[in-house]
Coordinates of C-alpha atoms and ligand atoms in Angstrom, one line a residue:
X1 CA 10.9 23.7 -17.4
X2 CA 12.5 21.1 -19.5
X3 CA 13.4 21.4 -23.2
X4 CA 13.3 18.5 -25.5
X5 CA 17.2 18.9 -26.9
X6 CA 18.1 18.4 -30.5
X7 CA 19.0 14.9 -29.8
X8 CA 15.7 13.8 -28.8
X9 CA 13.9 15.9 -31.4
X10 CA 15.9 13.8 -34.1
X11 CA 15.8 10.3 -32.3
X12 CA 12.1 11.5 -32.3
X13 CA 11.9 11.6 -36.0
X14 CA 13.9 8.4 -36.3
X15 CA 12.4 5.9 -34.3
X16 CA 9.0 7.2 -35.9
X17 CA 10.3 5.5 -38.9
X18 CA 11.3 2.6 -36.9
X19 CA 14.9 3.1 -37.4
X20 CA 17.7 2.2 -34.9
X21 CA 19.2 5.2 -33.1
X22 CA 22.6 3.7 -32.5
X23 CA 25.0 6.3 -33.9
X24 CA 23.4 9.3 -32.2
X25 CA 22.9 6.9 -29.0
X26 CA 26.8 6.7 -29.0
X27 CA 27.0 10.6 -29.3
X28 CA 24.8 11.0 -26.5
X29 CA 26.4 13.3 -23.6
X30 CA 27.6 11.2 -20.7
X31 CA 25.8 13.2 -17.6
X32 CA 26.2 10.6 -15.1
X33 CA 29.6 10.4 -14.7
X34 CA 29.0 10.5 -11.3
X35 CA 27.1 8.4 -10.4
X36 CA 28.1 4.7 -11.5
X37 CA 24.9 3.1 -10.3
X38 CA 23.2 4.4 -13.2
X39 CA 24.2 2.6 -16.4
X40 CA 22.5 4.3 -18.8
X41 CA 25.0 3.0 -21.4
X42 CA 23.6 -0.3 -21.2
X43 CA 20.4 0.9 -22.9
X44 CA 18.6 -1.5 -24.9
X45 CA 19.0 -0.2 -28.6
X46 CA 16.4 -2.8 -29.9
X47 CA 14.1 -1.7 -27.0
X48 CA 14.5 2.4 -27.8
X49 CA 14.1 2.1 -31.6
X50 CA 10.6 0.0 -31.8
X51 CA 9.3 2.5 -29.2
X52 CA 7.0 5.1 -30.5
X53 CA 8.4 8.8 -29.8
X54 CA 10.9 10.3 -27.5
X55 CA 10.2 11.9 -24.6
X56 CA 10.8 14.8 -23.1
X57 CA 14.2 15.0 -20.6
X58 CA 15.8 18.1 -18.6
X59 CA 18.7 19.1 -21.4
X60 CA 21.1 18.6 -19.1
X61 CA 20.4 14.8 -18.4
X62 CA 20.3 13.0 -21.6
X63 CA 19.7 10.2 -21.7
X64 CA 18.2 9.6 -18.8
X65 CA 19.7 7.7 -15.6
X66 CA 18.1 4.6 -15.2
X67 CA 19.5 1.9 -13.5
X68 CA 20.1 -1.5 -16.2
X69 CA 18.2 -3.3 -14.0
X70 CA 15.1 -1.6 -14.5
X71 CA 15.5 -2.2 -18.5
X72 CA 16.9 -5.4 -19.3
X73 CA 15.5 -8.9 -18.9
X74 CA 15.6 -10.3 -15.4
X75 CA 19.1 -11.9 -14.9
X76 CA 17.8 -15.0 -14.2
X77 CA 15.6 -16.6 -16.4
X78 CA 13.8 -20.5 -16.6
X79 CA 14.0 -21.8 -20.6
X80 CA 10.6 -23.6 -19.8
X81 CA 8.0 -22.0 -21.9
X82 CA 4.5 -22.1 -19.4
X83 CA 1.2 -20.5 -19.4
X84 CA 3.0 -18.5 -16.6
X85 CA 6.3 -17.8 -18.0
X86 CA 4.4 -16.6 -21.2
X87 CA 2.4 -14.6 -18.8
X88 CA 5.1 -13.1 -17.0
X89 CA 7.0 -12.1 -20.4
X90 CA 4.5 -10.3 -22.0
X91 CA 4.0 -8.2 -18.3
X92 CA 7.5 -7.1 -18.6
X93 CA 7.4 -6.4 -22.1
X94 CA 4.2 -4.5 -21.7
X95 CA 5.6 -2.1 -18.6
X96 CA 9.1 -1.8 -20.1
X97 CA 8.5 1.7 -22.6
X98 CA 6.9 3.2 -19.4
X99 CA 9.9 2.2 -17.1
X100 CA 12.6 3.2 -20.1
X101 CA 10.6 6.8 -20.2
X102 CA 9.4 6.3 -23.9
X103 CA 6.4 8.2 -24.0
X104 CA 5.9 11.7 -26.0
X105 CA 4.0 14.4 -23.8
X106 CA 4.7 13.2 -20.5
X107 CA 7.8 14.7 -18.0
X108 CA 10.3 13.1 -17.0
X109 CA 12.9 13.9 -14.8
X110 CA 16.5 13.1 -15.0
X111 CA 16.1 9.9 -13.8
X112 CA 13.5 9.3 -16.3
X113 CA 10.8 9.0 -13.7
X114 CA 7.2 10.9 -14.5
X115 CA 5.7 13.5 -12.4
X116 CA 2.8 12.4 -9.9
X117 CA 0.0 13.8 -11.6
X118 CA -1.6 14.6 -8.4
X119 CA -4.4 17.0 -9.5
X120 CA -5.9 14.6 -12.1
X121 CA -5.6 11.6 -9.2
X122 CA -7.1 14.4 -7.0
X123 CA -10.1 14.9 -9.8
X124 CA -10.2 10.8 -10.5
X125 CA -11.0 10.7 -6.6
X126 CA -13.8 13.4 -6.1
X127 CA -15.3 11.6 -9.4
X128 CA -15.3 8.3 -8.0
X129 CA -17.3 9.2 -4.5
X130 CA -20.1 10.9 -6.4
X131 CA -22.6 9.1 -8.7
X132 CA -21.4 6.1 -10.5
X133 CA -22.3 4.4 -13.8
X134 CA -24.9 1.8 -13.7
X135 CA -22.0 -1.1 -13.9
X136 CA -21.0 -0.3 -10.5
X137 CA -24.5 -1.8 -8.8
X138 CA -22.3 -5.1 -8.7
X139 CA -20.3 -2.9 -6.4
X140 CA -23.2 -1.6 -3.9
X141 CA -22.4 -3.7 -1.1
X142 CA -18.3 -2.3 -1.3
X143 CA -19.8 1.1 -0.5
X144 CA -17.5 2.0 2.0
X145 CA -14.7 0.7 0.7
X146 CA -15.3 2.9 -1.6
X147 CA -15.4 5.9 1.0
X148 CA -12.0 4.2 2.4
X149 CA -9.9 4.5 -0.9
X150 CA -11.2 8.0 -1.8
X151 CA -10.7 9.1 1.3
X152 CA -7.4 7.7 2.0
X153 CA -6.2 8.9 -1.9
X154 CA -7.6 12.2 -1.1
X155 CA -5.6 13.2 2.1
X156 CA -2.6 11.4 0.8
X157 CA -2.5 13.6 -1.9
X158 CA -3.0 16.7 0.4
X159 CA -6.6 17.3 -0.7
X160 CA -9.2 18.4 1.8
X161 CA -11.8 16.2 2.6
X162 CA -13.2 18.1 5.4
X163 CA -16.4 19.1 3.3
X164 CA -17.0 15.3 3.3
X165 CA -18.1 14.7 6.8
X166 CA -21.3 15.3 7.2
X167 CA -22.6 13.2 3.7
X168 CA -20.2 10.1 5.2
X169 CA -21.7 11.0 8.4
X170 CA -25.6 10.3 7.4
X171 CA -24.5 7.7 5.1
X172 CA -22.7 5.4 8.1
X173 CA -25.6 5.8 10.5
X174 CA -27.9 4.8 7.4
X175 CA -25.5 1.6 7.4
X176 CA -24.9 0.9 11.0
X177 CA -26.9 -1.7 12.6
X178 CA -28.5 -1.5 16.1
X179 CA -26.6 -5.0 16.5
X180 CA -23.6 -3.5 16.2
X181 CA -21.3 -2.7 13.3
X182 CA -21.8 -1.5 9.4
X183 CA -23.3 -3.5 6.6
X184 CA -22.1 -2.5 3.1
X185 CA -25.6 -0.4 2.5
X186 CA -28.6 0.4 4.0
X187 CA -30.3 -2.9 5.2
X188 CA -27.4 -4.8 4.7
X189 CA -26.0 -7.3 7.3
X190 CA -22.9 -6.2 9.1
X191 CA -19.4 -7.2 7.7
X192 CA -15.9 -6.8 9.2
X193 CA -14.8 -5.5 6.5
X194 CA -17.2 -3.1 5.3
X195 CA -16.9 -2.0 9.4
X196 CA -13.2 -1.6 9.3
X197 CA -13.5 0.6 5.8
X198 CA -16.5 2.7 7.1
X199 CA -14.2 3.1 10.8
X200 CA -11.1 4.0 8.8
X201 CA -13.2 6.6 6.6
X202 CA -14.8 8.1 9.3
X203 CA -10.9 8.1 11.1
X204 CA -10.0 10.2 7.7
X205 CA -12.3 13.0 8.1
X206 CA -12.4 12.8 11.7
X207 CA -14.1 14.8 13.9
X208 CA -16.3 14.7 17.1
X209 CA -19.7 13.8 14.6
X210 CA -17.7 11.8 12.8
X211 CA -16.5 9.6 15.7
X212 CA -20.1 9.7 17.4
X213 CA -21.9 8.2 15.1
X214 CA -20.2 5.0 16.3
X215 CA -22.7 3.0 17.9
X216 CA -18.8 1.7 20.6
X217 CA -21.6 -0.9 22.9
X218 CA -23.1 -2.1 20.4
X219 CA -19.9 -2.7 18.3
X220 CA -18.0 -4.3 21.1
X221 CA -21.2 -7.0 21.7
X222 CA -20.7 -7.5 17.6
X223 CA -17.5 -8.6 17.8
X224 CA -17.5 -10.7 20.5
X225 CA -20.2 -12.4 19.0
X226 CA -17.7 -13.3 15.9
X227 CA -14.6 -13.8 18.4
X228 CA -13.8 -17.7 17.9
X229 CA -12.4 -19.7 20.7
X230 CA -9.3 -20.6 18.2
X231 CA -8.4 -17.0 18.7
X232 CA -9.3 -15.6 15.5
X233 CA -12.7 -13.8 14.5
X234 CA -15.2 -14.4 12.2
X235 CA -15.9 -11.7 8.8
X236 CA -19.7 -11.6 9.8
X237 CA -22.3 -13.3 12.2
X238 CA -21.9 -17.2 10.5
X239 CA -19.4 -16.3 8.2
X240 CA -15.5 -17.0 7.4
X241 CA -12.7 -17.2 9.9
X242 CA -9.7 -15.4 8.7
X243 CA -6.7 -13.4 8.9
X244 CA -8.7 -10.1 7.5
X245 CA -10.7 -10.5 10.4
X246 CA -8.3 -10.9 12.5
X247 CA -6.8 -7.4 11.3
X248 CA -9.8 -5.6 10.7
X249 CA -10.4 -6.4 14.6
X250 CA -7.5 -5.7 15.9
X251 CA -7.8 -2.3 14.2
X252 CA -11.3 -1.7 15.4
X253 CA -11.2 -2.6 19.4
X254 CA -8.0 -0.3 19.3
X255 CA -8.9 2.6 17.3
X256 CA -12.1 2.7 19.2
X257 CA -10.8 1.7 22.9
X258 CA -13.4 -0.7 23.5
X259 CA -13.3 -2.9 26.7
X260 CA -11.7 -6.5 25.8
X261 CA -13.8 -8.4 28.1
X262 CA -16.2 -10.7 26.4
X263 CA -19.8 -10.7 26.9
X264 CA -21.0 -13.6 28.5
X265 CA -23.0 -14.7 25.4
X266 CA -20.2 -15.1 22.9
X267 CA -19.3 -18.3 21.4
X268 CA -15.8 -17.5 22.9
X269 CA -16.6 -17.0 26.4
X270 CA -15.5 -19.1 29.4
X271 CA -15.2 -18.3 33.2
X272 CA -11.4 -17.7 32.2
X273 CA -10.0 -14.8 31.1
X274 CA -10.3 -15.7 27.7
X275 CA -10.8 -11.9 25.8
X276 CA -11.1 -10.2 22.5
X277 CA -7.7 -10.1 22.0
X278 CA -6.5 -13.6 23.4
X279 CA -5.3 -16.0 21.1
X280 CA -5.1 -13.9 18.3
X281 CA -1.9 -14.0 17.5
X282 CA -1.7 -17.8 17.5
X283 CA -4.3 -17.5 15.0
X284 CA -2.0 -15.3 12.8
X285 CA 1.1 -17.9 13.4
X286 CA -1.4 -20.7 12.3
X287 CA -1.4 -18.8 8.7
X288 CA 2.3 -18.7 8.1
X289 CA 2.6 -21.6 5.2
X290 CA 5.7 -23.4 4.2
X291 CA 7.2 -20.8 1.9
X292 CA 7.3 -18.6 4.6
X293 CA 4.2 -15.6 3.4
X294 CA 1.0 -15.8 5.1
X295 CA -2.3 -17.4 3.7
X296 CA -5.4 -16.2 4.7
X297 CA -6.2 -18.9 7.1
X298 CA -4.6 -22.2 8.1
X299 CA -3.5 -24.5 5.5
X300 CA -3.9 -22.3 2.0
X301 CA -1.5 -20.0 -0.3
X302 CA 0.8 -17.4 1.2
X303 CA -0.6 -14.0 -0.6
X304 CA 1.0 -10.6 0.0
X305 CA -2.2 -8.7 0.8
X306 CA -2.7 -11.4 4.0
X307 CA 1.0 -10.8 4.7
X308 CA 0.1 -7.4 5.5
X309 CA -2.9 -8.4 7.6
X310 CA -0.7 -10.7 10.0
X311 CA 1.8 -8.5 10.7
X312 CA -0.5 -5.3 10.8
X313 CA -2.4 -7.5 13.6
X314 CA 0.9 -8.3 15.6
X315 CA 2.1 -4.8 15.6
X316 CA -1.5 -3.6 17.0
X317 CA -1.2 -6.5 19.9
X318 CA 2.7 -5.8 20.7
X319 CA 6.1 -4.2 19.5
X320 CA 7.3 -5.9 16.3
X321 CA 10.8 -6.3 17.9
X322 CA 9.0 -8.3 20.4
X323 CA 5.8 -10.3 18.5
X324 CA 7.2 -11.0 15.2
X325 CA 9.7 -13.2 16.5
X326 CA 7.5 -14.7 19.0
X327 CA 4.7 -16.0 16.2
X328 CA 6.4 -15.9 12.9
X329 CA 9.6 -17.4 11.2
X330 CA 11.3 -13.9 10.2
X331 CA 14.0 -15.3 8.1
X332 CA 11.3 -17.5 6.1
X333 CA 9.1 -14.8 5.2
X334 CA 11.9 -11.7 4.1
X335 CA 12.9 -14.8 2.3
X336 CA 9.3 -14.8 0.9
X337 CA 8.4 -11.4 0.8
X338 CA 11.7 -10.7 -1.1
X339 CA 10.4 -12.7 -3.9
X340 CA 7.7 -10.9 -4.3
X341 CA 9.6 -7.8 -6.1
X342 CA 10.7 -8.3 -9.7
X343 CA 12.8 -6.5 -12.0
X344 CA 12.9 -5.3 -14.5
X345 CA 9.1 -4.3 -13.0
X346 CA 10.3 -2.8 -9.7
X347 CA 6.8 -3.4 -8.6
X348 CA 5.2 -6.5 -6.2
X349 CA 3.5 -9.6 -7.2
X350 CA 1.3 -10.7 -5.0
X351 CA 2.0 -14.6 -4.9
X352 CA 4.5 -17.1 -6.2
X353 CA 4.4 -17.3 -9.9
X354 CA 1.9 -14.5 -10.5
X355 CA 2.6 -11.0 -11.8
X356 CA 3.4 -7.7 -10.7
X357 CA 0.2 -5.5 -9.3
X358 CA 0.1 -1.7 -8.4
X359 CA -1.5 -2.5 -5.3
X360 CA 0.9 -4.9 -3.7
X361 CA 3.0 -1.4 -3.4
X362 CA 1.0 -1.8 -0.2
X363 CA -0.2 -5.0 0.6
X364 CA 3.3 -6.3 0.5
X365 CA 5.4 -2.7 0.6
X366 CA 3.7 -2.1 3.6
X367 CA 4.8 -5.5 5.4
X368 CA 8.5 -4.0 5.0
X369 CA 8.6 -1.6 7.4
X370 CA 6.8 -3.7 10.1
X371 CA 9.9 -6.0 9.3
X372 CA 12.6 -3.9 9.7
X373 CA 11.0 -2.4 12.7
X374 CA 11.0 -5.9 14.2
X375 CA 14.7 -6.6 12.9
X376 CA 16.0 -3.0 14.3
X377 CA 13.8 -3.1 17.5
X378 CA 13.2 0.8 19.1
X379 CA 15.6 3.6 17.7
X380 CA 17.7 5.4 19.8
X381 CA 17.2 9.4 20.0
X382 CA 20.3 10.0 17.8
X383 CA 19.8 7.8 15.0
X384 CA 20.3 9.4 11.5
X385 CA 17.5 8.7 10.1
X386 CA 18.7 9.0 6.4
X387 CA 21.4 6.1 7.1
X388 CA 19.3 4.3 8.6
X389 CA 17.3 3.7 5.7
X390 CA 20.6 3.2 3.5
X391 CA 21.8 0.2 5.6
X392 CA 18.4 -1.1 6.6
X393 CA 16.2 -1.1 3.3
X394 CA 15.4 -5.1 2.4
X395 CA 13.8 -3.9 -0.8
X396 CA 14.7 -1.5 -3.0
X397 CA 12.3 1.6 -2.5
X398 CA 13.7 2.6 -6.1
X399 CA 12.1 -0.3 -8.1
X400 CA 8.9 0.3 -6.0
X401 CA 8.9 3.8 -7.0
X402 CA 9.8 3.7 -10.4
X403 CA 7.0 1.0 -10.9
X404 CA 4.5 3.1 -9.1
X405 CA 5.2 6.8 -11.1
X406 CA 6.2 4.4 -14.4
X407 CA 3.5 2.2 -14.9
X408 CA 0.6 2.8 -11.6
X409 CA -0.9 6.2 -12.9
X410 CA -3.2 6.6 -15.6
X411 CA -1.4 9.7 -17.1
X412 CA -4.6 10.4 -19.1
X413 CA -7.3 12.6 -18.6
X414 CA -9.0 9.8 -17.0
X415 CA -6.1 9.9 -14.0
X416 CA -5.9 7.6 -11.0
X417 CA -3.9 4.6 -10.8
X418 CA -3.9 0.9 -11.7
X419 CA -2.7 -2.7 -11.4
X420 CA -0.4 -2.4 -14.6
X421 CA -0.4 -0.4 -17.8
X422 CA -2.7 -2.5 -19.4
X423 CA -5.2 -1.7 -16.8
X424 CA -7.9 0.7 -16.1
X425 CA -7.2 2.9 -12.8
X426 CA -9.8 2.5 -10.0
X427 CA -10.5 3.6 -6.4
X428 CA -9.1 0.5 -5.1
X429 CA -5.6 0.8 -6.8
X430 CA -5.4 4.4 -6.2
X431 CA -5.9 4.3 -2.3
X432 CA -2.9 1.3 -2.3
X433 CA -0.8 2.4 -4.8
X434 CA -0.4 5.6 -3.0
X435 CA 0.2 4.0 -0.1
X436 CA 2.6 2.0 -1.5
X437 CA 4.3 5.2 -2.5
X438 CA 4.0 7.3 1.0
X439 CA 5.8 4.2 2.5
X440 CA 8.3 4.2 0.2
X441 CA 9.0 8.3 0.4
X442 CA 9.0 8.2 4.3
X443 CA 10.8 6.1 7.5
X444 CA 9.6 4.5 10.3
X445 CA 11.1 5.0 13.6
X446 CA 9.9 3.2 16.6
X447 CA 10.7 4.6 20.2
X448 CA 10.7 2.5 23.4
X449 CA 7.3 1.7 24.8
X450 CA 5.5 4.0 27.3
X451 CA 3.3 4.2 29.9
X452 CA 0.7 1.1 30.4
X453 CA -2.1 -0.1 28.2
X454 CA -2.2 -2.2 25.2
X455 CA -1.7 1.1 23.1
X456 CA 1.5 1.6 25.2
X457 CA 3.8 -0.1 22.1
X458 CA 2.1 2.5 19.5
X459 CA 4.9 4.9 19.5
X460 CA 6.1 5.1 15.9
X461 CA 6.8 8.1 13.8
X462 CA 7.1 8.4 9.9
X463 CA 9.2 11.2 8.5
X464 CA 9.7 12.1 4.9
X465 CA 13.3 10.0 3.8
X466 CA 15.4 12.4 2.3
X467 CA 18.3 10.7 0.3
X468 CA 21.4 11.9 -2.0
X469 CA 19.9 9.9 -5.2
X470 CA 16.4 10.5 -4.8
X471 CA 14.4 9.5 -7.7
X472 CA 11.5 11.7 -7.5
X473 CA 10.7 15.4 -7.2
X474 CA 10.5 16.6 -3.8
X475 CA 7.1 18.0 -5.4
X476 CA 5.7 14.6 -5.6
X477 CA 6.7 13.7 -2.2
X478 CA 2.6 12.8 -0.9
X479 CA 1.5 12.5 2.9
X480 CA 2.6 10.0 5.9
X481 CA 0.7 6.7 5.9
X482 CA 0.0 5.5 9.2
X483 CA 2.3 1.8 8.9
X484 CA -0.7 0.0 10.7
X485 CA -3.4 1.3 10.3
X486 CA -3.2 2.6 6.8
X487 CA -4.9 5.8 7.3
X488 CA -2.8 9.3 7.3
X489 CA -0.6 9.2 10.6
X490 CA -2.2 12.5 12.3
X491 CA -6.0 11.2 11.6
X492 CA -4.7 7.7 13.7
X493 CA -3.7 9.9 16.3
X494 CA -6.3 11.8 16.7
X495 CA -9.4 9.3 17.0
X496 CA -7.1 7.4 19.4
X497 CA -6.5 10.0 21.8
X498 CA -10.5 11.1 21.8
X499 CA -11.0 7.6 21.9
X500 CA -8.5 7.4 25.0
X501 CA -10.2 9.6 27.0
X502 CA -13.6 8.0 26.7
X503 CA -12.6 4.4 28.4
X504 CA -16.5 2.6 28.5
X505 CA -19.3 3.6 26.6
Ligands
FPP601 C1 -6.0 -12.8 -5.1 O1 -6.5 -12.1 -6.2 C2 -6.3 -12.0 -3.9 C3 -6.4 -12.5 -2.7 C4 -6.2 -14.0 -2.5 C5 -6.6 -11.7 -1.4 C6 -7.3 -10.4 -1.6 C7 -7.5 -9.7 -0.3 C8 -7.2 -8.4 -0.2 C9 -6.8 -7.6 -1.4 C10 -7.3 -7.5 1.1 C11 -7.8 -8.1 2.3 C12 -7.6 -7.2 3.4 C13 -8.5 -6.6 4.2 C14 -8.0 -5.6 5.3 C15 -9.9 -6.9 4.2 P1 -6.1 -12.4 -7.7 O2 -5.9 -13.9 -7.9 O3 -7.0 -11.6 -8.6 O4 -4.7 -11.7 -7.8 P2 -3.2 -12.2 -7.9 O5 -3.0 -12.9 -9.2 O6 -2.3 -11.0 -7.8 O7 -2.9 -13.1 -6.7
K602 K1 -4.0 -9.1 -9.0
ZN603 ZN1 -4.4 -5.2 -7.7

């Protein structure tokens, strides 16, 4: 249980009169000898004192150890005074007392990172999937997106959602169509992407009814109705070509085993052996732009959360080792998704010149270990798994973390998580900044293909990443993300294989 020390209780008082702190700053015990990473003398006096309240830190690490990096301006910095720069500035200065740990009645560890407050994300959840305020009628046709995040935040978090089945159960058929796939309500035309949320829900709390009440014939005649002879699919019967679809596709056919062979009345057919899967991923190469991210269809802006959807894609048609190379200019985009983390935020922007967001922790901290997968190519059985991680990292999971326990949750009653401080937490932002964070805590190992079938490259594991500085309690360690299909890693599995041994309809 930590003790607020006589130190903090008197910078408490002081800073309450908006005094500067520096003499007992410079009496502050040095705890981090050992570890030089952590230059907590270089906090920002200025910063400390106009803060409201100290916080509460174990006695034995005052202050706290938080890299410089995560407090100070960003090293480099552009004179010209924009819209955006002006923008950016008052982000940082707005998520700065959450990242320096200046907040009275919340716990922070030695490293001056909160506690997940799981149980009120937990309660934020269960809230969100029962009845909703009248606002969120503009929100009808999301539906199962908003099964989808609950769902997903739920079992992340370890809660059960078993007792949800049979309510998502009735609710899909009521939103399935006999054409195939599920519309966002009752009597709504199908959508890919109300299909892949509903498919992934249903994944989540699994289960033979669960899985059933997937019309598979009628689904496979959908999509091949929306397959497009340029490879890529389109979001609904008429509707937009792009990389979602291509994604949300991909996921589908394979989650569900459906046949690949098209039905002689789609617009994609031909006495060849053009299929469902066939020029897909030169549809996903057409999307890489010229700063090296992915836009969401030919010619537009590179943006992280259609970064995620190309590579998710690829790694669902091959091994990344093998496909990333094949379709994508590697160097350019870990050149691009590099700059999509700032400091002192630690947290993901989505596109150039636009500002950190809670959930690129997955849009864009999810591409990374597709990346290093297809950098690293297969493991070998004795791999350490913890060094791995130490040599391999191209982001820094600490900034990511930091960003997402800092300045993601709502550490009010409310609960959940959000974009930024400034923000209110929703559904959406909980399901992928907790994603965000499960990719962060664990590693992804990929193993040598086996056996035949186009699920034969699907042999990945994710284990909890243990290492020597680890910024967060092991109590807020949350579940494994599956690193493709962005459901827990066992709930994957398990459709797949009952789906496996049901080849046809
Ligand atoms: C910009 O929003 C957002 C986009 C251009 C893409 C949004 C798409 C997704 C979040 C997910 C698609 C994936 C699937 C699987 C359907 P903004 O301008 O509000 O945000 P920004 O300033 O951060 O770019
Ligand atoms: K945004
Ligand atoms: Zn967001």
């Amino acid at each position: 249980m930590p003790i607020k020390t006589s130190l903090a209780r008197a910078r408490q008082r002081k800073s309450y009169k908006g005094k500067k702190t520096m003499a007992m700053r410079a009496s502050a015990p040095s705890t981090n000898t050992n570890s030089p990473n952590y230059a907590t003398d270089q906090v920002d006096e200025e910063l400390i004192s106009s803060m409201a309240g100290a916080s509460t830190f174990p006695s034995s690490h005052f202050p706290p150890m938080i890299p410089d990096l995560f407090i100070s301006d960003p090293p480099i910095r552009d004179a010209l005074a924009t819209d955006t720069s002006n923008l950016q500035d008052g982000t940082i200065d707005e998520c700065r007392p959450f990242l320096a740990a200046r907040f009275q009645g919340i716990d922070y560890n030695e490293y001056g990172v909160p506690h997940l407050d799981r149980e009120r994300h937990i309660r934020f959840l269960r809230k969100s999937l029962g009845r909703l305020p009248a606002p969120f009628v503009a929100a009808d046709a999301s539906r199962p997106w908003i099964f989808y995040w609950c769902l997903n935040g739920l079992s992340l978090l370890g809660a059960d959602v078993s007792s949800y089945r049979d309510d998502l159960v009735e609710t899909a058929r009521s939103m399935q169509n006999d054409t195939g796939g599920f519309g966002g309500g009752f009597g709504q035309r199908s959508h890919l992407a109300t299909t892949y949320a509903t498919v992934l829900a249903l994944s989540i709390v699994g289960g033979e009814s669960a899985y059933e009440v997937i019309d598979r014939r009628a689904m496979w005649k959908w999509l091949c109705a929306l397959k497009q002879r340029d490879g890529g699919f389109r979001m609904s019967i008429g509707g937009e070509v792009d990389v979602r679809g291509a994604y949300c596709a991909a996921v589908i056919i394979t989650l569900l085993n459906l046949p690949l062979d098209l039905s002689p009345d789609s617009p994609a057919w031909t006495a060849d052996e053009f299929d469902l899967l066939t020029g897909l991923a030169d549809y996903v190469r057409r999307c890489q732009t010229f700063e090296g991210g992915i836009s969401g269809k030919p010619d537009a802006e590179a943006h992280g959360a259609y970064a995620f959807c190309a590579l998710g894609c690829l790694a669902i048609l091959d091994a990344p080792h093998r496909i990333f190379p094949r379709y994508l200019d590697i160097p350019r985009l870990i050149s691009w998704l590099s700059s999509r983390q700032y400091a002192p935020e630690g947290g993901f922007c989505g596109r150039t010149n636009k500002l950190v967001d809670g959930c690129y922790s997955h849009w864009v901290g999810g591409c990374w270990p597709l990346i290093e997968a297809s950098i690293h190519g297969p493991l070998s059985e004795g791999d350490e798994v913890t060094t791995y991680a130490a040599v391999h990292d191209l982001y820094s999971r600490e900034g990511l973390i930091r960003y997402i326990l800092c300045c993601g949750q709502d550490q009010t009653k409310r609960g959940g998580m959000r974009d930024k401080p400034s923000r209110t937490s929703d559904a959406y932002h909980t399901c992928y900044v907790l994603s965000g964070l499960s990719s962060a805590q664990h590693i992804t190992r990929w193993h040598p293909s086996s056996g035949e079938g186009i699920m034969a490259h699907l042999t990945y594991d994710v284990s909890p990443l243990v290492e020597d500085h680890q910024i967060f309690d092991e109590e807020d360690r949350i579940n494994a993300t599956d690193p493709v299909y962005a459901i827990p890693e066992e709930n994957r599995r398990e459709i797949m294989s009952y789906f496996l041994s049901k080849p046809g309809f």
